[in-house]
Amino acid sequence: RKKRFWMPVFFLTWASFGFSIMNRTVSIDDLATELYVDGNIWLSEYRWGGVIWKKMATYSICTPYLDKFLSIHFMMLAAALACCVLYHLTGDRKNIWTYTVTAGLLITYPLINEIWEYTCGATIIVPGCFMLVALVLLSQVCRPKFTWQSLFWHSLVLAFVAASGESLMFVYVTAVLCILFYKYCVQEKGLYKAYGWFPEGLVFALPLILGVVIKFAVGKAIMLLLHLERSFRGETQIAWPLTRKELVTLVRKSARWYGVNGLVYFPITIFDICVILFIIMVIVLCVRRKSLLPLLLGFFIGLSLFFQTLIQGTPMPYRTALTLTVFTGFTLYLLLAKFQYSVFEFRIVF
């Protein structure tokens, strides 16, 4: 309801993506939409959620304006909902600018270009699922009391998200770990029991587990009805077990793509800077709170960024590295909140 939040966010969204909407490029996936959707390839990969997105938001093999127009508004709503989660957790009702800047950072993190221009097949799917994940998280933090009804609806939504793209499941995992890190490591000590993060994490995990089960159950039923054979394209196949040479190659490629490439590729540069900042924050929190919990949850957050690589046994392409958007946004929000708190203390002193 705050104009000072919505007006800058709306302007920034259109300033960032408006030119791309009006000057459409043809991506590697644009001309394959009929093959993926009408040709049943996505259905044979259990990606029935992606088919629904395409059926709802497109009407031909190429929709020059509609999909990207909807996409930027989904992304804007996803950022706003994520800030609502932070708004609820922090209880800060005055410093709206921190939420405004955080929303802008989430919307404009430049790795979205890998989807927005290079593989436009997921142009509407990824922002739309970001929005759904943020909506589920907001519902969970606002209504912490467990109910079977909420579990049912959250599981259905996450099943749809998981069926839209495998990498989107890990966005939920990283976001949940960020919420737990903030509640148990950043907020005032004593508000929550130190061991409370584990049972709360299980409550968050349950809808995702059930959602994955629903995804495969629905996908299998569709394949049986349409007499389809299971296929693996893109990043859907698990490569384990790996030989020693393949494992070394996996580690080297991942280190190069998400470490060394930070010297030449701006989205990864931002990510690498955020990794350094986050490590410093974790060390400071461990010292101040005299606890290793920030280190433990910080490690889990770092691990969640590459869950896809660990599960599939293949390097995570940039177009599927969606967890990086959540991590960079969260890290920069912590930095902004710390800066805002330091300014507040400075004003009190003087």
XYZ file of C-alpha atoms in Angstrom:
350
model
C 0.000 0.000 0.000
C 3.056 2.291 0.180
C 3.541 4.474 -2.890
C 7.230 4.896 -2.087
C 7.576 1.139 -2.526
C 5.417 0.470 -5.580
C 6.288 3.515 -7.700
C 10.098 2.945 -7.745
C 9.632 -0.815 -8.201
C 7.203 -0.348 -11.092
C 9.468 2.216 -12.753
C 12.582 0.062 -12.291
C 10.845 -3.012 -13.696
C 9.765 -1.277 -16.877
C 13.051 0.600 -17.204
C 14.908 -2.720 -17.040
C 12.704 -4.863 -19.269
C 10.581 -2.486 -21.334
C 13.039 -2.262 -24.227
C 13.292 -6.047 -24.436
C 9.498 -6.394 -24.604
C 9.252 -3.966 -27.504
C 12.328 -5.343 -29.322
C 11.936 -9.091 -29.223
C 14.852 -11.402 -29.954
C 14.374 -14.957 -31.222
C 15.820 -17.323 -28.640
C 16.897 -20.958 -28.961
C 13.556 -22.115 -27.508
C 11.128 -19.797 -29.309
C 10.844 -21.875 -32.449
C 10.632 -25.134 -30.491
C 7.527 -24.261 -28.478
C 5.264 -26.453 -30.602
C 7.739 -29.329 -30.281
C 7.955 -29.008 -26.494
C 4.306 -28.326 -25.759
C 2.199 -29.778 -28.573
C 4.778 -32.456 -29.348
C 4.482 -33.823 -25.784
C 8.222 -33.623 -25.064
C 7.682 -31.736 -21.818
C 4.950 -34.149 -20.780
C 7.345 -37.052 -21.253
C 9.789 -35.255 -18.924
C 7.143 -34.780 -16.197
C 7.134 -31.049 -16.969
C 3.361 -30.786 -17.197
C 3.476 -27.524 -15.245
C 5.447 -25.891 -18.038
C 2.844 -27.034 -20.543
C 0.088 -25.371 -18.490
C 2.063 -22.118 -18.330
C 2.516 -22.152 -22.101
C -1.107 -22.984 -22.806
C -2.281 -20.165 -20.564
C 0.102 -17.440 -21.738
C 0.832 -18.155 -25.403
C -1.236 -18.696 -28.502
C 1.389 -19.472 -31.161
C 5.025 -20.492 -31.496
C 6.058 -16.895 -30.812
C 4.146 -14.281 -28.812
C 6.091 -11.035 -29.184
C 4.533 -9.155 -26.270
C 2.195 -11.232 -24.155
C 4.578 -13.656 -22.451
C 7.193 -11.044 -21.573
C 4.565 -8.518 -20.528
C 3.095 -11.028 -18.076
C 6.557 -12.181 -17.059
C 7.805 -8.820 -15.809
C 4.676 -8.337 -13.730
C 5.059 -11.825 -12.252
C 8.659 -10.940 -11.408
C 7.575 -7.670 -9.822
C 4.921 -9.453 -7.738
C 7.444 -12.141 -6.746
C 9.863 -9.473 -5.467
C 7.031 -7.696 -3.622
C 5.896 -10.946 -1.972
C 9.485 -11.751 -0.962
C 9.702 -8.325 0.665
C 6.395 -9.030 2.420
C 8.040 -12.115 3.941
C 10.927 -9.951 5.167
C 8.453 -7.306 6.331
C 6.669 -9.908 8.436
C 9.880 -11.399 9.854
C 11.593 -8.140 10.753
C 8.633 -6.192 12.058
C 10.224 -3.056 10.592
C 7.320 -0.869 9.455
C 9.203 2.412 8.985
C 12.204 1.824 6.732
C 10.333 1.009 3.551
C 13.356 1.962 1.455
C 15.161 -1.259 2.466
C 12.325 -3.326 0.998
C 12.184 -1.108 -2.093
C 15.897 -1.545 -2.781
C 15.719 -5.289 -2.077
C 12.813 -5.701 -4.516
C 14.781 -3.783 -7.134
C 17.815 -6.019 -6.592
C 15.727 -9.186 -6.969
C 14.076 -7.936 -10.152
C 17.250 -6.713 -11.836
C 19.758 -9.413 -10.867
C 21.325 -9.779 -14.331
C 21.494 -13.584 -14.462
C 17.805 -13.446 -15.487
C 19.172 -12.513 -18.916
C 20.065 -16.191 -19.446
C 16.336 -16.922 -19.458
C 14.996 -13.605 -20.672
C 16.957 -13.480 -23.949
C 18.836 -16.746 -24.506
C 16.205 -19.364 -23.608
C 12.873 -17.616 -23.843
C 11.004 -20.883 -23.439
C 11.067 -20.225 -19.685
C 10.487 -16.465 -19.886
C 7.093 -16.663 -18.208
C 7.631 -19.917 -16.309
C 10.501 -18.806 -14.061
C 9.070 -15.445 -12.862
C 5.646 -17.053 -12.495
C 7.051 -19.816 -10.308
C 9.123 -17.302 -8.329
C 5.812 -15.600 -7.563
C 4.144 -18.861 -6.499
C 7.060 -19.859 -4.255
C 7.056 -16.431 -2.585
C 3.280 -16.692 -2.114
C 3.602 -20.089 -0.398
C 6.380 -18.791 1.867
C 4.368 -15.719 2.818
C 1.397 -17.927 3.681
C 3.622 -20.121 5.842
C 5.315 -17.336 7.815
C 2.043 -15.466 8.359
C 0.255 -18.615 9.536
C 2.909 -20.604 11.388
C 0.326 -22.949 12.929
C 0.263 -26.222 11.021
C -3.029 -27.220 9.381
C -3.802 -30.062 6.999
C -5.683 -27.696 4.742
C -2.691 -25.381 4.288
C -0.418 -28.391 3.747
C -2.721 -29.609 0.979
C -2.794 -26.292 -0.880
C 0.916 -25.582 -0.424
C 1.765 -29.064 -1.721
C -0.410 -28.573 -4.807
C 1.221 -25.233 -5.614
C 4.732 -26.616 -5.120
C 3.846 -29.657 -7.241
C 2.960 -27.269 -10.059
C 6.218 -25.374 -9.490
C 8.285 -28.583 -9.495
C 6.519 -29.742 -12.665
C 7.382 -26.463 -14.368
C 11.135 -26.970 -14.017
C 13.412 -29.019 -11.777
C 15.614 -26.072 -10.800
C 12.612 -24.195 -9.407
C 12.335 -26.665 -6.505
C 15.707 -25.539 -5.198
C 14.559 -21.914 -5.129
C 12.117 -22.924 -2.394
C 14.844 -24.769 -0.466
C 17.251 -21.817 -0.537
C 14.494 -19.368 0.416
C 13.435 -21.517 3.390
C 17.018 -21.732 4.640
C 17.360 -17.955 4.329
C 14.211 -17.521 6.449
C 15.560 -19.897 9.106
C 18.949 -18.156 9.053
C 17.314 -14.789 9.620
C 15.019 -15.989 12.404
C 17.599 -17.983 14.365
C 20.865 -16.202 13.562
C 20.120 -12.553 12.780
C 17.133 -11.619 14.910
C 17.567 -10.795 18.584
C 18.896 -13.728 20.556
C 16.292 -15.367 22.756
C 13.293 -14.807 20.505
C 13.438 -18.411 19.324
C 14.852 -21.576 20.855
C 18.242 -22.450 19.372
C 17.139 -25.924 18.289
C 13.794 -24.729 16.921
C 15.139 -24.299 13.403
C 15.182 -28.048 12.759
C 11.507 -28.901 13.447
C 10.459 -25.674 11.741
C 12.579 -26.643 8.744
C 10.801 -29.999 8.591
C 7.440 -28.220 8.540
C 8.672 -26.126 5.601
C 10.044 -29.232 3.854
C 6.872 -31.311 4.084
C 4.886 -29.424 1.372
C 7.850 -29.682 -1.022
C 8.248 -33.426 -0.426
C 4.556 -34.026 -1.018
C 4.654 -31.665 -3.992
C 7.428 -33.683 -5.653
C 5.428 -36.893 -5.078
C 2.346 -35.286 -6.644
C 4.427 -34.058 -9.579
C 5.658 -37.554 -10.447
C 2.271 -39.157 -9.785
C 0.474 -36.742 -12.131
C 3.278 -36.976 -14.692
C 3.177 -40.773 -14.661
C -0.619 -40.762 -15.032
C -0.374 -38.422 -18.044
C 2.248 -40.633 -19.667
C 0.084 -43.728 -19.196
C -2.990 -42.013 -20.616
C -1.138 -40.651 -23.658
C 1.096 -43.732 -24.099
C 4.298 -41.676 -23.846
C 7.813 -42.923 -23.164
C 10.043 -41.292 -20.546
C 12.568 -38.925 -22.128
C 15.426 -36.824 -20.788
C 16.295 -33.449 -22.293
C 17.914 -30.330 -20.934
C 18.847 -30.721 -17.271
C 16.547 -33.580 -16.302
C 18.836 -36.592 -16.151
C 20.883 -37.820 -13.174
C 24.470 -38.652 -14.161
C 25.504 -40.479 -10.976
C 27.531 -42.582 -10.379
C 30.546 -40.664 -11.689
C 34.059 -41.885 -12.288
C 36.903 -40.131 -10.510
C 37.789 -38.251 -13.687
C 34.189 -37.135 -14.210
C 33.978 -35.978 -10.583
C 37.137 -33.885 -10.964
C 35.722 -32.391 -14.164
C 32.458 -31.585 -12.360
C 34.295 -29.735 -9.571
C 36.547 -27.863 -12.012
C 33.690 -26.740 -14.232
C 31.573 -25.599 -11.299
C 34.519 -23.696 -9.797
C 35.232 -22.040 -13.135
C 31.627 -21.153 -13.938
C 30.764 -19.794 -10.495
C 34.166 -18.617 -9.302
C 36.695 -17.698 -11.953
C 34.087 -16.447 -14.427
C 33.264 -13.746 -11.892
C 36.254 -11.903 -13.350
C 34.557 -11.518 -16.732
C 30.808 -12.159 -16.285
C 28.973 -9.484 -14.295
C 26.134 -11.653 -12.809
C 28.737 -14.039 -11.388
C 30.829 -11.090 -10.188
C 27.873 -9.958 -8.079
C 27.360 -13.501 -6.811
C 31.034 -13.892 -5.830
C 30.967 -10.563 -3.979
C 27.836 -11.664 -2.118
C 29.511 -14.949 -1.170
C 32.410 -13.035 0.397
C 30.042 -10.657 2.206
C 27.920 -13.549 3.473
C 30.957 -15.410 4.824
C 32.023 -12.274 6.711
C 28.499 -11.894 8.144
C 28.470 -15.531 9.265
C 31.812 -15.151 11.060
C 30.672 -11.954 12.793
C 27.405 -13.579 13.887
C 29.233 -16.631 15.240
C 31.513 -14.412 17.337
C 28.759 -12.102 18.591
C 26.284 -14.849 19.454
C 28.976 -17.257 20.679
C 27.323 -19.986 18.668
C 28.108 -22.159 15.655
C 24.494 -22.104 14.458
C 25.132 -19.267 11.943
C 27.981 -21.341 10.510
C 25.777 -24.447 10.248
C 22.815 -22.711 8.597
C 25.159 -20.627 6.443
C 26.774 -23.840 5.220
C 23.348 -25.298 4.386
C 22.475 -22.149 2.419
C 25.712 -22.446 0.438
C 25.017 -26.113 -0.178
C 21.470 -25.394 -1.348
C 22.785 -23.105 -4.095
C 24.257 -26.162 -5.799
C 21.781 -28.883 -4.814
C 20.995 -29.357 -8.491
C 24.647 -30.109 -9.231
C 24.920 -32.460 -6.256
C 21.766 -34.388 -7.173
C 22.261 -34.581 -10.933
C 26.033 -34.912 -11.016
C 26.369 -32.348 -13.808
C 27.488 -28.686 -13.722
C 24.560 -26.308 -13.216
C 24.068 -24.116 -16.326
C 23.471 -20.411 -15.735
C 19.932 -20.659 -17.072
C 19.053 -23.023 -14.208
C 21.035 -21.234 -11.466
C 17.898 -19.632 -10.055
C 18.993 -20.048 -6.440
C 21.624 -17.359 -7.003
C 18.907 -14.722 -7.347
C 17.483 -15.611 -3.917
C 20.911 -15.719 -2.281
C 22.178 -12.406 -3.668
C 18.912 -10.649 -2.801
C 18.977 -11.997 0.768
C 22.644 -11.147 1.320
C 22.259 -7.613 0.047
C 19.144 -7.162 2.188
C 21.151 -8.143 5.293
C 23.770 -5.586 4.280
C 21.120 -2.890 3.779
C 19.469 -3.697 7.115
C 22.835 -3.490 8.879
C 23.566 -0.156 7.221
C 20.139 1.178 8.200
C 20.662 0.049 11.822
C 24.129 1.678 11.940
C 22.677 4.963 10.676
C 19.943 4.762 13.339
C 22.549 4.243 16.098
C 24.606 7.155 14.725
C 21.576 9.440 14.938
C 20.908 8.437 18.536
C 24.499 9.196 19.543
C 24.513 12.619 17.884
